[in-house]
PDB file of C-alpha atoms in Angstrom:
ATOM      1  CA  ASP A   1     111.517 114.704 110.358  1.00 79.00           C
ATOM      2  CA  THR A   2     114.855 113.080 109.595  1.00 92.00           C
ATOM      3  CA  ASN A   3     116.348 113.565 106.127  1.00 92.00           C
ATOM      4  CA  TYR A   4     118.128 110.726 104.325  1.00 95.00           C
ATOM      5  CA  PHE A   5     120.272 110.576 101.223  1.00 96.00           C
ATOM      6  CA  TYR A   6     120.678 106.986 100.039  1.00 97.00           C
ATOM      7  CA  ARG A   7     121.434 104.715  97.137  1.00 96.00           C
ATOM      8  CA  VAL A   8     120.858 101.033  96.493  1.00 94.00           C
ATOM      9  CA  GLY A   9     122.889  98.401  94.736  1.00 96.00           C
ATOM     10  CA  SER A  10     125.752  95.949  95.032  1.00 97.00           C
ATOM     11  CA  ASP A  11     129.129  95.158  93.513  1.00 97.00           C
ATOM     12  CA  LEU A  12     127.267  94.789  90.219  1.00 97.00           C
ATOM     13  CA  GLY A  13     126.257  98.451  90.206  1.00 97.00           C
ATOM     14  CA  TRP A  14     124.773 101.283  92.227  1.00 97.00           C
ATOM     15  CA  SER A  15     121.832 103.610  91.731  1.00 94.00           C
ATOM     16  CA  ASN A  16     122.012 107.353  91.756  1.00 94.00           C
ATOM     17  CA  TYR A  17     121.538 109.003  95.142  1.00 96.00           C
ATOM     18  CA  PHE A  18     117.978 109.613  96.323  1.00 95.00           C
ATOM     19  CA  TYR A  19     116.516 111.844  99.015  1.00 93.00           C
ATOM     20  CA  THR A  20     113.694 111.084 101.438  1.00 94.00           C
ATOM     21  CA  LYS A  21     112.564 112.052 104.904  1.00 92.00           C
ATOM     22  CA  THR A  22     110.805 110.183 107.660  1.00 93.00           C
ATOM     23  CA  ILE A  23     107.130 110.648 108.415  1.00 92.00           C
ATOM     24  CA  LYS A  24     106.238 112.271 111.712  1.00 91.00           C
ATOM     25  CA  ASP A  25     105.780 109.678 114.439  1.00 89.00           C
ATOM     26  CA  GLU A  26     102.887 111.393 116.168  1.00 91.00           C
ATOM     27  CA  ASP A  27      99.155 111.599 115.616  1.00 91.00           C
ATOM     28  CA  ASN A  28      98.454 115.311 116.037  1.00 93.00           C
ATOM     29  CA  TRP A  29      99.109 116.443 112.463  1.00 94.00           C
ATOM     30  CA  SER A  30      97.316 116.235 109.104  1.00 94.00           C
ATOM     31  CA  PRO A  31      99.131 114.139 106.502  1.00 95.00           C
ATOM     32  CA  THR A  32      98.785 114.895 102.814  1.00 96.00           C
ATOM     33  CA  PHE A  33      98.406 111.872 100.586  1.00 95.00           C
ATOM     34  CA  ALA A  34      97.506 110.882  97.048  1.00 96.00           C
ATOM     35  CA  LEU A  35      95.190 107.900  96.637  1.00 95.00           C
ATOM     36  CA  PHE A  36      94.563 106.401  93.189  1.00 94.00           C
ATOM     37  CA  GLY A  37      94.261 103.226  91.169  1.00 92.00           C
ATOM     38  CA  ASP A  38      94.312 102.179  87.541  1.00 92.00           C
ATOM     39  CA  MET A  39      97.536 103.769  86.351  1.00 93.00           C
ATOM     40  CA  GLY A  40      99.127 102.163  83.345  1.00 88.00           C
ATOM     41  CA  ASN A  41     102.484 103.059  81.900  1.00 86.00           C
ATOM     42  CA  GLU A  42     100.794 104.313  78.734  1.00 84.00           C
ATOM     43  CA  ASN A  43      98.371 107.218  78.998  1.00 81.00           C
ATOM     44  CA  ALA A  44      99.277 107.747  82.661  1.00 87.00           C
ATOM     45  CA  ALA A  45      97.800 111.244  82.799  1.00 89.00           C
ATOM     46  CA  SER A  46      98.400 111.662  86.545  1.00 92.00           C
ATOM     47  CA  LEU A  47     102.015 110.454  86.480  1.00 93.00           C
ATOM     48  CA  PRO A  48     103.687 113.863  85.834  1.00 94.00           C
ATOM     49  CA  PHE A  49     101.628 115.449  88.647  1.00 95.00           C
ATOM     50  CA  LEU A  50     102.586 112.651  91.073  1.00 95.00           C
ATOM     51  CA  GLN A  51     106.262 112.812  90.069  1.00 94.00           C
ATOM     52  CA  LYS A  52     106.461 116.596  90.463  1.00 95.00           C
ATOM     53  CA  GLY A  53     104.423 116.618  93.676  1.00 95.00           C
ATOM     54  CA  SER A  54     106.561 113.926  95.284  1.00 94.00           C
ATOM     55  CA  VAL A  55     109.856 115.588  94.428  1.00 91.00           C
ATOM     56  CA  ASN A  56     108.530 118.964  95.674  1.00 94.00           C
ATOM     57  CA  GLY A  57     107.293 117.564  99.012  1.00 92.00           C
ATOM     58  CA  MET A  58     103.589 117.878  98.240  1.00 96.00           C
ATOM     59  CA  PHE A  59     102.744 114.397  99.626  1.00 96.00           C
ATOM     60  CA  ASP A  60     103.584 112.582 102.833  1.00 96.00           C
ATOM     61  CA  ILE A  61     102.505 109.241 101.369  1.00 96.00           C
ATOM     62  CA  ILE A  62     101.214 107.740  98.105  1.00 97.00           C
ATOM     63  CA  LEU A  63      98.622 104.946  97.989  1.00 97.00           C
ATOM     64  CA  HIS A  64      98.226 103.008  94.730  1.00 96.00           C
ATOM     65  CA  VAL A  65      95.223 100.699  95.004  1.00 94.00           C
ATOM     66  CA  GLY A  66      95.680  98.316  92.126  1.00 91.00           C
ATOM     67  CA  ASP A  67      95.976  97.960  88.390  1.00 93.00           C
ATOM     68  CA  MET A  68      99.582  98.927  87.907  1.00 94.00           C
ATOM     69  CA  ALA A  69     101.057  99.271  84.406  1.00 94.00           C
ATOM     70  CA  TYR A  70      98.211  97.303  82.746  1.00 87.00           C
ATOM     71  CA  ASP A  71      99.827  94.934  83.539  1.00 89.00           C
ATOM     72  CA  LEU A  72     103.103  94.110  85.266  1.00 95.00           C
ATOM     73  CA  ALA A  73     103.378  90.654  83.646  1.00 94.00           C
ATOM     74  CA  GLU A  74     102.989  91.704  80.006  1.00 94.00           C
ATOM     75  CA  GLU A  75     105.917  91.359  77.618  1.00 95.00           C
ATOM     76  CA  ASN A  76     107.564  88.877  79.987  1.00 94.00           C
ATOM     77  CA  GLY A  77     107.570  91.486  82.767  1.00 94.00           C
ATOM     78  CA  HIS A  78     109.113  94.263  80.666  1.00 96.00           C
ATOM     79  CA  ARG A  79     105.988  96.413  81.051  1.00 95.00           C
ATOM     80  CA  GLY A  80     106.384  96.120  84.826  1.00 95.00           C
ATOM     81  CA  ASP A  81     110.040  97.120  84.589  1.00 96.00           C
ATOM     82  CA  VAL A  82     109.122 100.239  82.601  1.00 95.00           C
ATOM     83  CA  PHE A  83     106.422 101.072  85.150  1.00 96.00           C
ATOM     84  CA  MET A  84     108.937 100.804  88.003  1.00 96.00           C
ATOM     85  CA  GLU A  85     111.233 103.223  86.180  1.00 94.00           C
ATOM     86  CA  GLN A  86     108.316 105.634  85.795  1.00 94.00           C
ATOM     87  CA  ILE A  87     107.413 105.584  89.493  1.00 95.00           C
ATOM     88  CA  GLU A  88     111.040 105.693  90.704  1.00 95.00           C
ATOM     89  CA  PRO A  89     110.999 109.506  91.198  1.00 93.00           C
ATOM     90  CA  ILE A  90     107.916 109.015  93.391  1.00 95.00           C
ATOM     91  CA  ALA A  91     108.672 105.796  95.274  1.00 96.00           C
ATOM     92  CA  SER A  92     112.273 106.798  95.985  1.00 95.00           C
ATOM     93  CA  THR A  93     111.131 110.010  97.684  1.00 95.00           C
ATOM     94  CA  VAL A  94     107.782 109.256  99.374  1.00 95.00           C
ATOM     95  CA  PRO A  95     106.389 106.025 100.886  1.00 95.00           C
ATOM     96  CA  TYR A  96     104.593 104.300  97.983  1.00 97.00           C
ATOM     97  CA  MET A  97     102.047 101.912  99.446  1.00 97.00           C
ATOM     98  CA  THR A  98     100.285  99.430  97.166  1.00 96.00           C
ATOM     99  CA  CYS A  99      97.508  96.881  97.062  1.00 95.00           C
ATOM    100  CA  PRO A 100      97.077  94.615  94.021  1.00 93.00           C
ATOM    101  CA  GLY A 101      94.056  94.793  91.735  1.00 91.00           C
ATOM    102  CA  ASN A 102      92.686  92.391  89.155  1.00 90.00           C
ATOM    103  CA  HIS A 103      95.435  93.190  86.620  1.00 91.00           C
ATOM    104  CA  GLU A 104      98.101  91.878  88.992  1.00 92.00           C
ATOM    105  CA  HIS A 105      96.661  88.326  89.269  1.00 90.00           C
ATOM    106  CA  HIS A 106      98.757  86.752  86.494  1.00 90.00           C
ATOM    107  CA  TYR A 107     101.167  83.991  87.568  1.00 90.00           C
ATOM    108  CA  ASN A 108      99.876  83.914  91.144  1.00 88.00           C
ATOM    109  CA  PHE A 109     100.524  87.654  91.599  1.00 91.00           C
ATOM    110  CA  SER A 110     104.250  86.892  91.228  1.00 92.00           C
ATOM    111  CA  ASN A 111     105.117  90.039  89.243  1.00 95.00           C
ATOM    112  CA  TYR A 112     103.431  92.170  91.895  1.00 95.00           C
ATOM    113  CA  LYS A 113     105.058  90.269  94.794  1.00 93.00           C
ATOM    114  CA  ALA A 114     108.516  90.556  93.209  1.00 94.00           C
ATOM    115  CA  ARG A 115     108.215  94.349  92.993  1.00 96.00           C
ATOM    116  CA  PHE A 116     106.270  95.399  96.095  1.00 95.00           C
ATOM    117  CA  THR A 117     106.618  94.357  99.726  1.00 93.00           C
ATOM    118  CA  MET A 118     104.273  95.982 102.192  1.00 94.00           C
ATOM    119  CA  PRO A 119     104.678  96.077 105.988  1.00 92.00           C
ATOM    120  CA  GLN A 120     103.328  93.126 107.963  1.00 90.00           C
ATOM    121  CA  ASP A 121     101.842  91.602 104.797  1.00 90.00           C
ATOM    122  CA  GLU A 122     103.645  88.238 105.027  1.00 87.00           C
ATOM    123  CA  GLY A 123     102.136  87.093 101.720  1.00 83.00           C
ATOM    124  CA  ARG A 124      98.524  87.445 102.876  1.00 88.00           C
ATOM    125  CA  MET A 125      97.868  90.453 100.614  1.00 89.00           C
ATOM    126  CA  PHE A 126      96.475  92.606 103.413  1.00 93.00           C
ATOM    127  CA  TYR A 127      98.051  94.954 105.922  1.00 96.00           C
ATOM    128  CA  SER A 128      97.380  98.130 107.868  1.00 96.00           C
ATOM    129  CA  PHE A 129      99.387 101.063 109.168  1.00 95.00           C
ATOM    130  CA  ASN A 130      99.023 104.490 110.753  1.00 94.00           C
ATOM    131  CA  VAL A 131     100.081 107.874 109.387  1.00 95.00           C
ATOM    132  CA  GLY A 132      99.274 110.651 111.812  1.00 94.00           C
ATOM    133  CA  PRO A 133      95.669 110.274 112.961  1.00 95.00           C
ATOM    134  CA  VAL A 134      94.733 108.080 109.951  1.00 95.00           C
ATOM    135  CA  HIS A 135      94.620 104.270 110.084  1.00 95.00           C
ATOM    136  CA  PHE A 136      94.930 102.758 106.599  1.00 96.00           C
ATOM    137  CA  VAL A 137      93.774  99.224 105.784  1.00 96.00           C
ATOM    138  CA  ALA A 138      94.715  97.574 102.487  1.00 95.00           C
ATOM    139  CA  VAL A 139      93.025  94.308 101.471  1.00 93.00           C
ATOM    140  CA  SER A 140      93.283  92.671  98.069  1.00 90.00           C
ATOM    141  CA  THR A 141      89.881  91.215  97.291  1.00 87.00           C
ATOM    142  CA  GLU A 142      91.341  89.950  94.009  1.00 85.00           C
ATOM    143  CA  PHE A 143      93.788  87.674  95.811  1.00 85.00           C
ATOM    144  CA  TYR A 144      90.925  85.973  97.618  1.00 80.00           C
ATOM    145  CA  TYR A 145      88.646  85.998  94.574  1.00 79.00           C
ATOM    146  CA  TYR A 146      91.090  83.820  92.646  1.00 69.00           C
ATOM    147  CA  THR A 147      90.873  81.025  95.209  1.00 65.00           C
ATOM    148  CA  GLU A 148      93.484  78.883  93.472  1.00 64.00           C
ATOM    149  CA  PHE A 149      96.035  81.470  94.649  1.00 54.00           C
ATOM    150  CA  GLY A 150      94.855  82.129  98.215  1.00 49.00           C
TER     151      GLY A 150
END
C-alpha cells in the first residue's frame, strides 16, 4: 500500500492535488468494490454514496458497466464534461474501471474513448485484470452489436 499525492496538468494550468494509494499486489485478501451501471449526471442517486465512500477509503476499486451520463455525447459533449466533474472525487482516488454501454455508441464511441482508457484494451473494447483473488473481464457487447464500428 503506497500512498501518492499527485496533480495533473501542463503550462496551461494544473489541477488541485489528489490522493490515492496502490492496490495490494497479492491474491490473499478480499477487495471491496462497487459495481454499477446506468448512472446519469441527473438523478444520480448513488453518486453521493460513491463519492463519500471513495474519499473515505470504503472501496478498493469501482466498476462502471455502461450508460454514463445519459449520454456523454449530448450537448456537443458538455454532458460528458459535467459527468467527468461529478466522478472526479471518485476516479481521482480509486481505480475507476469502465465498459461502454448502449448510450456510449454515438460517433463511433468517440466520446467514451476520449474520456476512458482501460488497461490492455487497445481499442478492442474488452480487457481483463486481477484485483486480489478476483479476475475481472469487461466486454462491450454494444461495440460489437453496432458492426459498422467494430
